[in-house]
Short mmCIF file of C-alpha atoms in Angstrom, two decimals:
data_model
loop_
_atom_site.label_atom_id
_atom_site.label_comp_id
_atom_site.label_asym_id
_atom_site.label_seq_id
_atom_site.Cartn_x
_atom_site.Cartn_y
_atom_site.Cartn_z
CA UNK L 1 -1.85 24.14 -43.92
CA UNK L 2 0.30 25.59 -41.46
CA UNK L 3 -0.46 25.10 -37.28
CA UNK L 4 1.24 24.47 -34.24
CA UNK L 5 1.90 21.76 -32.29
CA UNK L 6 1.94 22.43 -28.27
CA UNK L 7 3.78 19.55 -26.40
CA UNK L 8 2.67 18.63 -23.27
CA UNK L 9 4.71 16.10 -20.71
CA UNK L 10 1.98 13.67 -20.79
CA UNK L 11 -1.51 12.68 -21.85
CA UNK L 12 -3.28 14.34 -19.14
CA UNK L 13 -1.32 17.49 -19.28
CA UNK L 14 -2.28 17.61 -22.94
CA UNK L 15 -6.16 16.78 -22.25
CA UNK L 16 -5.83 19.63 -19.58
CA UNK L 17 -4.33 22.16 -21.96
CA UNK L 18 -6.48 21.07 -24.72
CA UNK L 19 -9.60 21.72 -22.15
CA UNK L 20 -8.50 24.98 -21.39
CA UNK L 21 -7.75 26.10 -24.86
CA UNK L 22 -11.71 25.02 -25.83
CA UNK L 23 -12.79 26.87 -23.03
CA UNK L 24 -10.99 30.01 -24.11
CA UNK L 25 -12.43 29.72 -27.42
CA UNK L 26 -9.69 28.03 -29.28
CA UNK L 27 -10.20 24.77 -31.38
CA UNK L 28 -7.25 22.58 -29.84
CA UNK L 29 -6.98 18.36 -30.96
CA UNK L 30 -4.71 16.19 -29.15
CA UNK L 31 -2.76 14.03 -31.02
CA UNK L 32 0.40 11.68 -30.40
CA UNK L 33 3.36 13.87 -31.00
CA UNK L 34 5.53 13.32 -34.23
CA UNK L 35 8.82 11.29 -33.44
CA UNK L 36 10.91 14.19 -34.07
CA UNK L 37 9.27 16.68 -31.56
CA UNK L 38 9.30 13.88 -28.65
CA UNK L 39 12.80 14.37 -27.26
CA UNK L 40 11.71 11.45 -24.40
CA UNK L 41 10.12 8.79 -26.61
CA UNK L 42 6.28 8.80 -26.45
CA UNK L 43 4.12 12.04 -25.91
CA UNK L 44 1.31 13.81 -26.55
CA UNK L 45 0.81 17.17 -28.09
CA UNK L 46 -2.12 20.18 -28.84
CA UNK L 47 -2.56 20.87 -32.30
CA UNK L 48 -4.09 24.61 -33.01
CA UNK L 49 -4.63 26.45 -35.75
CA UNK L 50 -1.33 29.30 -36.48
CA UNK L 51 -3.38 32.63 -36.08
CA UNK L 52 -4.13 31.34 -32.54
CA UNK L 53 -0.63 30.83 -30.91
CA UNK L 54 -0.81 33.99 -29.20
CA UNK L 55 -4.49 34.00 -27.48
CA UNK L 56 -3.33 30.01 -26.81
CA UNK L 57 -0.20 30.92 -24.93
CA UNK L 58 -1.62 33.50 -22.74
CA UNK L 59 -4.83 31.15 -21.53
CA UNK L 60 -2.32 28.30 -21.05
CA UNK L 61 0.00 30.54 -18.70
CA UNK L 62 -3.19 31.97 -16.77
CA UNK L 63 -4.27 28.37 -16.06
CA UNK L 64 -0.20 28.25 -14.90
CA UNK L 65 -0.04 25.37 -17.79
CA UNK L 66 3.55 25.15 -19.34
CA UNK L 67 4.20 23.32 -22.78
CA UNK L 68 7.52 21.08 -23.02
CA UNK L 69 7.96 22.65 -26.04
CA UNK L 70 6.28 24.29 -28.89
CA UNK L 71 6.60 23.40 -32.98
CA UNK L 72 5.21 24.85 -36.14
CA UNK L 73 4.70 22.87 -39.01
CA UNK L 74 4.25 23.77 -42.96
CA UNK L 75 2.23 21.01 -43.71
CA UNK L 76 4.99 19.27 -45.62
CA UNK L 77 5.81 17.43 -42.90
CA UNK L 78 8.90 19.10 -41.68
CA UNK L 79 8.43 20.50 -38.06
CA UNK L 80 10.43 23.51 -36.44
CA UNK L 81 10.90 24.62 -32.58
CA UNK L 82 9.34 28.08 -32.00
CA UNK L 83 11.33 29.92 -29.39
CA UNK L 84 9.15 31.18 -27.29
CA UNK O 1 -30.88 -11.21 -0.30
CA UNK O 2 -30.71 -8.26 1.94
CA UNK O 3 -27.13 -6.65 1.80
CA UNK O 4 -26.06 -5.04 4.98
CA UNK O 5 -22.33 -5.43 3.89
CA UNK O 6 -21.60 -1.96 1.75
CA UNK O 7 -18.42 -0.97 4.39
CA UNK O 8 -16.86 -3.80 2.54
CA UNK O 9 -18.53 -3.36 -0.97
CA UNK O 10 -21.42 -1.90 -2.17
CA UNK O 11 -23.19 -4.54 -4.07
CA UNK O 12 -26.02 -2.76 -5.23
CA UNK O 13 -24.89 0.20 -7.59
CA UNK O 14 -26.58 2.68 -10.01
CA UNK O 15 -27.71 0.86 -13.35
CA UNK O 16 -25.48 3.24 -15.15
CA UNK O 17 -22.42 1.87 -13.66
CA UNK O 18 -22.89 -1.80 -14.83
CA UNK O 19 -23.98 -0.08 -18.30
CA UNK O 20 -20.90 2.29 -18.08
CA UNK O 21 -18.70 -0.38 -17.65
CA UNK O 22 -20.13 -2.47 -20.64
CA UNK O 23 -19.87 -0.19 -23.30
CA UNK O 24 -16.13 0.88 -22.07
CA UNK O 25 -15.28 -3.15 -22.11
CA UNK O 26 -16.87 -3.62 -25.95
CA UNK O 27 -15.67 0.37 -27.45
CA UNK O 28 -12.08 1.43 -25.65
CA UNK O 29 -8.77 0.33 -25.62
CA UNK O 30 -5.66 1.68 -23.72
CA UNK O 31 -5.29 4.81 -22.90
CA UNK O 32 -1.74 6.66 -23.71
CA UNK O 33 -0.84 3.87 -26.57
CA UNK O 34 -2.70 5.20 -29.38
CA UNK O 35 -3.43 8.04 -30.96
CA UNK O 36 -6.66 6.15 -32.71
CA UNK O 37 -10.22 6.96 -32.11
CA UNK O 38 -11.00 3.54 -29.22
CA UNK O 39 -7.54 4.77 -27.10
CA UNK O 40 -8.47 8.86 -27.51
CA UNK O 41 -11.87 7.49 -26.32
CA UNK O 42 -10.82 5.83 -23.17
CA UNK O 43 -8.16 8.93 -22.78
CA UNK O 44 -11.32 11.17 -22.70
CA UNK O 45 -13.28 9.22 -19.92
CA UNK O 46 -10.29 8.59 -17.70
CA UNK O 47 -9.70 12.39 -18.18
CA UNK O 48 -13.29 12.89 -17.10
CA UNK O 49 -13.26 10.78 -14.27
CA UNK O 50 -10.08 12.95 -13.16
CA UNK O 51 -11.57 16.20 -13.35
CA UNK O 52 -15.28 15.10 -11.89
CA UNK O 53 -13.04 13.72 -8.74
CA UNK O 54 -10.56 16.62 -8.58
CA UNK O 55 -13.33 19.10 -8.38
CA UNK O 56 -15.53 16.87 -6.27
CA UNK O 57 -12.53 16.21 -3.38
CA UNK O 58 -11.14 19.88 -3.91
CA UNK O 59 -8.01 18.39 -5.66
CA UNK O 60 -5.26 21.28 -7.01
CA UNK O 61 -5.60 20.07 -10.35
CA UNK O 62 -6.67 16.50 -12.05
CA UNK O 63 -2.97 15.41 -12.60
CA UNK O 64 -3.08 14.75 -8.45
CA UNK O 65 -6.11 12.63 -9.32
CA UNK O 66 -4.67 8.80 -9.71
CA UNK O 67 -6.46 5.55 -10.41
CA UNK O 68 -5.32 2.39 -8.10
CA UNK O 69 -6.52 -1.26 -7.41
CA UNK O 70 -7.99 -0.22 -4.40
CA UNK O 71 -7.70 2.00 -1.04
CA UNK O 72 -4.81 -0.69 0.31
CA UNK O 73 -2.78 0.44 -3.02
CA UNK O 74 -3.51 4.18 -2.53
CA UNK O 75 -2.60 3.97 1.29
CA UNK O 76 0.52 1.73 0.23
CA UNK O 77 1.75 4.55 -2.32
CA UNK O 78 0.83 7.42 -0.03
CA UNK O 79 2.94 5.48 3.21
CA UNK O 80 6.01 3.68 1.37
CA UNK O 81 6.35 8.00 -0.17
CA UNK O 82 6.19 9.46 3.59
CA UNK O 83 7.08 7.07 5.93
CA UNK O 84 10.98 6.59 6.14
CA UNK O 85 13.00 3.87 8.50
CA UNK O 86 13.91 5.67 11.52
CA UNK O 87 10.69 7.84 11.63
CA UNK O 88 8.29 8.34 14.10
CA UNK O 89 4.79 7.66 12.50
CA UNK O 90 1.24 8.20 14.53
CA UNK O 91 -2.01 6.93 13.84
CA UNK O 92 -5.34 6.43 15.35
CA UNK O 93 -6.28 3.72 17.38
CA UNK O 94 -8.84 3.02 15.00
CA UNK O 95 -6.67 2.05 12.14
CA UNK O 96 -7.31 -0.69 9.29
CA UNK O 97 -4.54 -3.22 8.47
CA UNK O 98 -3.97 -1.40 4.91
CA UNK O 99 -2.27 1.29 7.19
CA UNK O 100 -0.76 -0.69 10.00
CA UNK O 101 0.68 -3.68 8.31
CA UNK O 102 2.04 -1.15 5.18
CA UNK O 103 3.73 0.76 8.26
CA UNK O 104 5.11 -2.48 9.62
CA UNK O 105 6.67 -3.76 6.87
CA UNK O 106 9.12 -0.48 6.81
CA UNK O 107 11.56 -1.33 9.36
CA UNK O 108 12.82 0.69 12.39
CA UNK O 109 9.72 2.37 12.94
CA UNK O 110 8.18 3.74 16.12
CA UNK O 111 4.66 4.08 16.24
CA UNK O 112 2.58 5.63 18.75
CA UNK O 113 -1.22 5.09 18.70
CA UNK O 114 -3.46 8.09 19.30
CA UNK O 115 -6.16 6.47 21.92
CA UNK O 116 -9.63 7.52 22.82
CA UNK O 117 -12.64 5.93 23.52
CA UNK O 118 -15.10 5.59 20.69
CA UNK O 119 -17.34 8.08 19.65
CA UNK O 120 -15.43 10.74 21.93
CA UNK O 121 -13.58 12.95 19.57
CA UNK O 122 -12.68 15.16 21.52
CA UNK O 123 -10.66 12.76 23.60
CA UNK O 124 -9.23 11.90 19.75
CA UNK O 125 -8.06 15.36 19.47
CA UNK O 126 -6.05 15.76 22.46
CA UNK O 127 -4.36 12.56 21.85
CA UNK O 128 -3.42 13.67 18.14
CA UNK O 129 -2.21 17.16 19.82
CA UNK O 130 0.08 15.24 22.41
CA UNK O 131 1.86 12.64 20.42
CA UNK O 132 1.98 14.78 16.45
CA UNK O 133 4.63 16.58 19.03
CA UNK O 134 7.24 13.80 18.56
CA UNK O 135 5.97 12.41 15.09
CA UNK O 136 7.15 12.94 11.73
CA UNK O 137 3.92 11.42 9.83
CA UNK O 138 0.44 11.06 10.95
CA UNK O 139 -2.28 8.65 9.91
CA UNK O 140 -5.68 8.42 10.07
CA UNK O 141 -9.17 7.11 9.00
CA UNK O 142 -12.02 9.60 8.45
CA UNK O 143 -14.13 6.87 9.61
CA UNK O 144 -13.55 3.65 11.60
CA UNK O 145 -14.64 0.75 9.67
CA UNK O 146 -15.53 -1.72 12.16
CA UNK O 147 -17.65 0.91 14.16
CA UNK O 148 -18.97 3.57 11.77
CA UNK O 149 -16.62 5.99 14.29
CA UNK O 150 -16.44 10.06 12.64
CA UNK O 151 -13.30 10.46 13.80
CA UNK O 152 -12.62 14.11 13.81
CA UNK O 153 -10.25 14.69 11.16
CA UNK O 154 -10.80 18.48 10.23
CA UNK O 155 -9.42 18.86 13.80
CA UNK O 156 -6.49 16.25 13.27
CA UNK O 157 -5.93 17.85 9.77
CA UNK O 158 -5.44 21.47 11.33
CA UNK O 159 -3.12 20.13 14.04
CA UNK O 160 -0.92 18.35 11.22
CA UNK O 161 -1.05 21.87 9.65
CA UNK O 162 0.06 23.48 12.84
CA UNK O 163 3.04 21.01 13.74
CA UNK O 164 3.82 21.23 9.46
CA UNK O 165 3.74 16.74 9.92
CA UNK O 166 2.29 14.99 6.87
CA UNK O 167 -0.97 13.94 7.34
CA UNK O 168 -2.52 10.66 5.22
CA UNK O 169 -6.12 10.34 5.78
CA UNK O 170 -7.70 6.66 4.62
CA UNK O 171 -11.10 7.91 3.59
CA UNK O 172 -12.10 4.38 2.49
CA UNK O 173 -15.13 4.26 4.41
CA UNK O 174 -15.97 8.19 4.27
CA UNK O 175 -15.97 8.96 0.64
CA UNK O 176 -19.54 9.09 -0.94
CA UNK O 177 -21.08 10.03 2.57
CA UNK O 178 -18.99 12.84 3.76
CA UNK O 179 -17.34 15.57 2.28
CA UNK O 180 -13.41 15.70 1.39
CA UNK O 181 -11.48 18.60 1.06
CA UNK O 182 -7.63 17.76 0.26
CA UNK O 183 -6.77 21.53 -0.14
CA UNK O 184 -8.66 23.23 2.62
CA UNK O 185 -7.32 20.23 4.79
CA UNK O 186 -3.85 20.53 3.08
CA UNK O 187 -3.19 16.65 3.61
CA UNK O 188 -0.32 15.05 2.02
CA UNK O 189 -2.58 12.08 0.95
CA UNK O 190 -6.22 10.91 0.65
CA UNK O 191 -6.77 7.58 -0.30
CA UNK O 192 -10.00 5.86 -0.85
CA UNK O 193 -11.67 3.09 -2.86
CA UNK O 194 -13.75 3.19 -5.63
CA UNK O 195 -16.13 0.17 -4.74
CA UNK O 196 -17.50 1.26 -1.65
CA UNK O 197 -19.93 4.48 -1.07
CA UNK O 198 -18.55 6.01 -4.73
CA UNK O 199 -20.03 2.63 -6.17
CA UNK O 200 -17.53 1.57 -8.49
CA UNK O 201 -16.87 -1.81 -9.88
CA UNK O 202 -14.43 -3.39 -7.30
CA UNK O 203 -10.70 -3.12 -8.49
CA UNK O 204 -11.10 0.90 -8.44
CA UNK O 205 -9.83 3.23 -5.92
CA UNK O 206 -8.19 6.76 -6.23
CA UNK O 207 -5.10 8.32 -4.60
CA UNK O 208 -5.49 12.09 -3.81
CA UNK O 209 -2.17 13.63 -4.11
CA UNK O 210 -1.35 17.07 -2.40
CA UNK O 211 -0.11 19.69 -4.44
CA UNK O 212 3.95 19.78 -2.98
CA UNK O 213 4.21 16.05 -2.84
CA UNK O 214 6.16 13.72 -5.83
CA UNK O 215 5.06 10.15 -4.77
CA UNK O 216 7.38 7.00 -4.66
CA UNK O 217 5.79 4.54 -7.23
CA UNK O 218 4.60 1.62 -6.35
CA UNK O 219 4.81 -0.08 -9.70
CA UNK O 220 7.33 0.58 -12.41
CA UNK O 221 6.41 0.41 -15.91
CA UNK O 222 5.30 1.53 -19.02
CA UNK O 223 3.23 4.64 -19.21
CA UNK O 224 2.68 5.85 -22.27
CA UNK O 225 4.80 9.32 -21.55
CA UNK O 226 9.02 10.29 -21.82
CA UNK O 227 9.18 6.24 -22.85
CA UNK O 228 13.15 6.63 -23.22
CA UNK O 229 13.68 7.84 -19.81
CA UNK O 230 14.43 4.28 -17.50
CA UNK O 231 13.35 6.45 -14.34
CA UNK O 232 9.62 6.50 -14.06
CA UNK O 233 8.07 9.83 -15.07
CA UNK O 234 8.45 12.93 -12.42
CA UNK O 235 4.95 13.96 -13.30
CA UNK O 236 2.03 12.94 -12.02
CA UNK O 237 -0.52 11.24 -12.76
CA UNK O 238 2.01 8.89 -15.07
CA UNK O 239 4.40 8.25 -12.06
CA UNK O 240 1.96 5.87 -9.99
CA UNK O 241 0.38 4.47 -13.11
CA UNK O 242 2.24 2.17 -14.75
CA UNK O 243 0.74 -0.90 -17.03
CA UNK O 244 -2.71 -0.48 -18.63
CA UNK O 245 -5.55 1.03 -16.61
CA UNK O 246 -8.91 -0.21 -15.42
CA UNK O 247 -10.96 1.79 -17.95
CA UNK O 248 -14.08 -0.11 -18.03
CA UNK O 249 -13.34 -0.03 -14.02
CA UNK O 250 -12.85 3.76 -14.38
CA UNK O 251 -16.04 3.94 -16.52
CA UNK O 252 -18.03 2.28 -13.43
CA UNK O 253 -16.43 4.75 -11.33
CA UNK O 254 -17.40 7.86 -13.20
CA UNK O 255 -20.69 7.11 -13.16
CA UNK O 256 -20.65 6.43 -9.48
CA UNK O 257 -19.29 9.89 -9.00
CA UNK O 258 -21.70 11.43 -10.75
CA UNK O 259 -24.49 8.87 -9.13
CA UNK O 260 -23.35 10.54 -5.34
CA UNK O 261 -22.80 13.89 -6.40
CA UNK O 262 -26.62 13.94 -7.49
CA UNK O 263 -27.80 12.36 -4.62
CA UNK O 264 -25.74 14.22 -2.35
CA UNK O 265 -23.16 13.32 0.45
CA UNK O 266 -25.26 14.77 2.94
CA UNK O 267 -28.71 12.90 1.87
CA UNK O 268 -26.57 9.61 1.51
CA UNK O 269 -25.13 9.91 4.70
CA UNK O 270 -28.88 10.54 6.65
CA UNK O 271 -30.48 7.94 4.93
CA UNK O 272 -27.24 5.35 6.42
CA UNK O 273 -27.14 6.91 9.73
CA UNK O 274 -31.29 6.72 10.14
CA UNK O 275 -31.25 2.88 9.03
CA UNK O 276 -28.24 2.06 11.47
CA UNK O 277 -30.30 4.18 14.12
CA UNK O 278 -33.75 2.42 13.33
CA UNK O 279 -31.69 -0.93 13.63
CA UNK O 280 -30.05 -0.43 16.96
CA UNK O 281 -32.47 1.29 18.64
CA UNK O 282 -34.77 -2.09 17.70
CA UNK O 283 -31.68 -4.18 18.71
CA UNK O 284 -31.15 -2.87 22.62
CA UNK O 285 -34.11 -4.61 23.44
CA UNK O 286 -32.50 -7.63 22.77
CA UNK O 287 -31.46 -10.35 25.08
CA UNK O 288 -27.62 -10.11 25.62
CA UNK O 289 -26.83 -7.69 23.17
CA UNK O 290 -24.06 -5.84 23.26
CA UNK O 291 -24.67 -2.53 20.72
CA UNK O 292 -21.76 -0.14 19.96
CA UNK O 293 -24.21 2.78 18.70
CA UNK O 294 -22.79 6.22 19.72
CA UNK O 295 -25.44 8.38 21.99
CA UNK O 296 -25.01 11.31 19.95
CA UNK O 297 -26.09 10.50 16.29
CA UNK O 298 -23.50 12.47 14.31
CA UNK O 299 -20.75 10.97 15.74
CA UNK O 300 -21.61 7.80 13.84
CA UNK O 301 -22.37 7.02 10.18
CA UNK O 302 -24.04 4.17 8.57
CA UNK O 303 -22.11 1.24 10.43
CA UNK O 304 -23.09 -0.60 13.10
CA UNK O 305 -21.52 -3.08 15.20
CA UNK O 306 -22.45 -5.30 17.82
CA UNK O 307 -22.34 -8.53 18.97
CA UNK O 308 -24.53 -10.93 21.76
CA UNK O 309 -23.10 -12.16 24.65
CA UNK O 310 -22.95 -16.01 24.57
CA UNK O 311 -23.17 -16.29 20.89
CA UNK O 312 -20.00 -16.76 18.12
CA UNK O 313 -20.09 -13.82 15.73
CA UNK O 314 -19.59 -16.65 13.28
CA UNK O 315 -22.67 -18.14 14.12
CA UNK O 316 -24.73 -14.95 13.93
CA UNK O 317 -23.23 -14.46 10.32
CA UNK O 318 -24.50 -17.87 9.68
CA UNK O 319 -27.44 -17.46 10.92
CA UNK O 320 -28.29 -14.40 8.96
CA UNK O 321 -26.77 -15.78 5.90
CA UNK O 322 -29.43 -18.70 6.17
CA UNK O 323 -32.12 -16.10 6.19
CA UNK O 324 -30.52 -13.76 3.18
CA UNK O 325 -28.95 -11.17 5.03
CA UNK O 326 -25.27 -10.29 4.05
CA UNK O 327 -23.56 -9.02 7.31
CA UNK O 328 -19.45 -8.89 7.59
CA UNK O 329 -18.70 -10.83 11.10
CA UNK O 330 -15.21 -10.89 13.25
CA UNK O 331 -12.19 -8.34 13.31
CA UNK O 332 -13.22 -6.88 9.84
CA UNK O 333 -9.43 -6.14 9.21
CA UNK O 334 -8.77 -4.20 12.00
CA UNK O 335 -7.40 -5.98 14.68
CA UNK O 336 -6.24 -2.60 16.25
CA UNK O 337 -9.09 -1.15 16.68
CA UNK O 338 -11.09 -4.28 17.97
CA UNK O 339 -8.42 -4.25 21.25
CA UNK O 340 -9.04 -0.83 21.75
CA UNK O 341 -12.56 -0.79 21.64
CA UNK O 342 -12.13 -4.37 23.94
CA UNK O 343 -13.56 -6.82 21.29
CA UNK O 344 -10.54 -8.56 20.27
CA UNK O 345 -11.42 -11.61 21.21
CA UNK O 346 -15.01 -11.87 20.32
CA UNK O 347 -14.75 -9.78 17.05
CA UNK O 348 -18.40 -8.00 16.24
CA UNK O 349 -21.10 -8.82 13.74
CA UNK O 350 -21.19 -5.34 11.44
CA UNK O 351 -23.77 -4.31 9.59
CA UNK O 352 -23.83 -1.49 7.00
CA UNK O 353 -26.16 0.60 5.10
CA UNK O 354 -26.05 2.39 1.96
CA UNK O 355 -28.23 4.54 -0.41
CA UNK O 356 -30.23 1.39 -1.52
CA UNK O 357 -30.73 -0.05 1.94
CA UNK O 358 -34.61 0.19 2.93
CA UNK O 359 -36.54 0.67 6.58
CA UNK O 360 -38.18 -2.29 5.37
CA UNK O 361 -34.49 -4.75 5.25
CA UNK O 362 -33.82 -3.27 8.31
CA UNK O 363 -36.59 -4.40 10.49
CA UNK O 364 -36.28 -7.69 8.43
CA UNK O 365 -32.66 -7.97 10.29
CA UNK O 366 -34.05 -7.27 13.31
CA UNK O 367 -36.60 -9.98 13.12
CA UNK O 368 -34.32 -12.44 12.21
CA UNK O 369 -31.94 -11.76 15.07
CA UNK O 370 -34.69 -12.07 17.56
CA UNK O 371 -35.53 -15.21 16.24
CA UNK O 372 -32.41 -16.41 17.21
CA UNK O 373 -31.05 -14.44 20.27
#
């Protein structure tokens, strides 16, 4: 299954994009970010499903809520940056 | 017992406090150290407790929401970020020793007190808009612990806006009774406690950051976020919260949010003020008592000092401890504003009410004293 992975700087910044993203509409689950997306050790990231990346983005930026970074992955385990 | 004693703790809380705090303690662990179902849990309610106090203080966002000890760790955070060596600093005459002992221990500071006599704010207000000329920080308590004082800090606030000085506010005995507004009084800091009028266990207290302020820590540790980094984290909440939180403290707190937003500020803060009234209008009758109960009403909240000429303050407290009433007796931390008010040496016998506190207790404490006096 493919989705995306929004990181966020910390926990809270997750739980707040996460909150906005369910109040929007869109399923979001925080989860501790893979090793190889966390370029500073631990953090937390926003897992949504891949037809939703769009919608998510613009709710996150009209709450003025910017991701560290954003990832897709196949479901094979291997994750790639999205440039955004 | 009779508890008259809630400026220092509130002992009675809502039963879903103890109940929140129970069921944190047996089902959550830390939060930010696991991506499992008891650390996601405790995530969630410290989450929670951010967003119920961001949008119940008019916070910018619940990041500027953090968790401390206590009100002396918010104040400590929100004075060690502001206050520099070399700076000018003022602060009311009314202050607690969590402000002017933190301010002391920077060195090369010049303080000027902002004087007036109690329960004159407007005298307050012209001393704040004389000396904020000169200072580079002000300081000041919403209310005065030792005297129930409402100092008027919507006034102070909009002079600190004028001048552009950093204003801290110590809300630690306003919070639960009055209303606080960081953003609409754009102050650098608000710090209050959790254990007090929000009814938390003790060991809680909350910083209110303003939205164009990065805080100095305090602590330095682990926080669960950018763990490679050796600085601490330039985001808030994470960079005043090192080590694992107080979540079944948190838990207690939540629920003593939501406990005072149902009741209402306003409706907590008449039923004080009408108990402290009942009391000292009872009390001026009495032989050699000294009352410090403002004339006008809403110039006062639900604390109440006074003290009987002839008698030790200690010896009151005794007294009244004998006959199961829990009243805080002497300088009540705040040395500064017993020599302004002219009790220094005697200290004052302090009673305070909160939501639980009954007409009935009241006249109780009356009886007793006259027994005595």
């Amino acid at each position: 299954m493919i989705f995306y992975l929004i990181v966020c700087r910390s926990l809270t910044y997750a739980q707040r994009t996460a909150a906005t993203l369910e109040r929007s509409g869109i399923p979001a689950t925080i989860l501790r970010s893979p090793t190889g997306v966390s370029a500073n050790g631990c953090s937390y990231s926003v897992k949504i499903a891949h037809k939703r990346l769009a919608g998510a983005l613009e709710a996150l930026n009209r709450a003025g809520l910017t991701p560290v970074s954003v990832y897709i992955t196949s479901g094979d385990g291997s994750y790639r940056e999205v440039q955004l | 017992m009779i508890y008259l004693d809630s400026a220092a703790t509130t002992l009675q809380k809502p039963k879903t406090v103890p109940r929140a705090v129970m069921k944190a303690m047996y089902q959550f662990a830390s939060p930010g150290r696991g991506g499992y179902a008891a650390a996601m849990g405790a995530a969630n309610l410290m989450f929670q407790c951010r967003e119920f106090a961001a949008d119940f203080f008019d916070t910018s966002a619940p990041d500027q929401v953090v968790f401390t000890s206590n009100a002396t760790m918010a104040l400590n955070i929100a004075i060690r970020t502001l206050v520099k060596p070399g700076m000018t600093v003022v602060m009311s005459c009314y202050e607690h020793n969590a402000v002017t002992r933190c301010v002391k221990a920077i060195p090369d500071i010049n303080v000027l007190i902002a004087e007036g006599p109690l329960f004159q704010p407007e005298k307050m207000i012209e001393s704040f808009r004389s000396q904020l000329k000169q200072a580079d920080v002000a300081i000041c308590n919403y209310v005065s612990n030792v005297f129930g004082y409402l100092l008027p800090i919507q006034e102070i606030a909009a002079l600190c806006r004028e001048k552009e000085v950093p204003f801290i506010i110590d809300a630690s005995q306003a919070a639960g009774c009055l209303p606080v507004s960081v953003e609409s009084w754009g102050a650098a800091f608000v710090a209050m406690p959790g254990h007090k009028g929000l009814y938390g266990p003790q060991g809680t207290g909350i910083l209110l950051c303003g939205a164009h302020v990065m805080p100095e820590p305090l602590l330095y540790g682990g926080t669960g976020s950018a763990s490679v980094e050796q600085d601490m984290p330039d985001f808030l909440p994470d960079r005043l919260e090192a080590g694992t939180a107080n979540v079944p403290g948190i838990a207690g707190l939540l629920e003593g949010l939501r406990f005072v937003k149902e009741k209402g500020t306003g409706r907590i803060l008449r039923h004080e003020r009408h108990l402290i009234q009942r009391a000292g209008m009872q009390l001026k009758s009495v032989k050699n008592m000294e009352l410090f109960l403002a004339e006008d009403a809403s110039v006062q909240t639900g604390v109440l000092s006074f003290r009987i000429r002839g008698m030790d303050c200690e010896r009151i407290g005794q007294r009244l401890s004998a006959a199961g009433i829990a009243v805080r007796t002497n300088l009540h931390c705040a040395p500064l504003a017993h020599q302004y008010a002219g009790t220094l040496d005697t200290g004052t016998v302090r009673i305070s009410a909160s939501a639980f506190n009954t007409e009935r207790e009241v006249d109780r404490l009356v009886e007793v004293i006259r027994s005595f006096a």
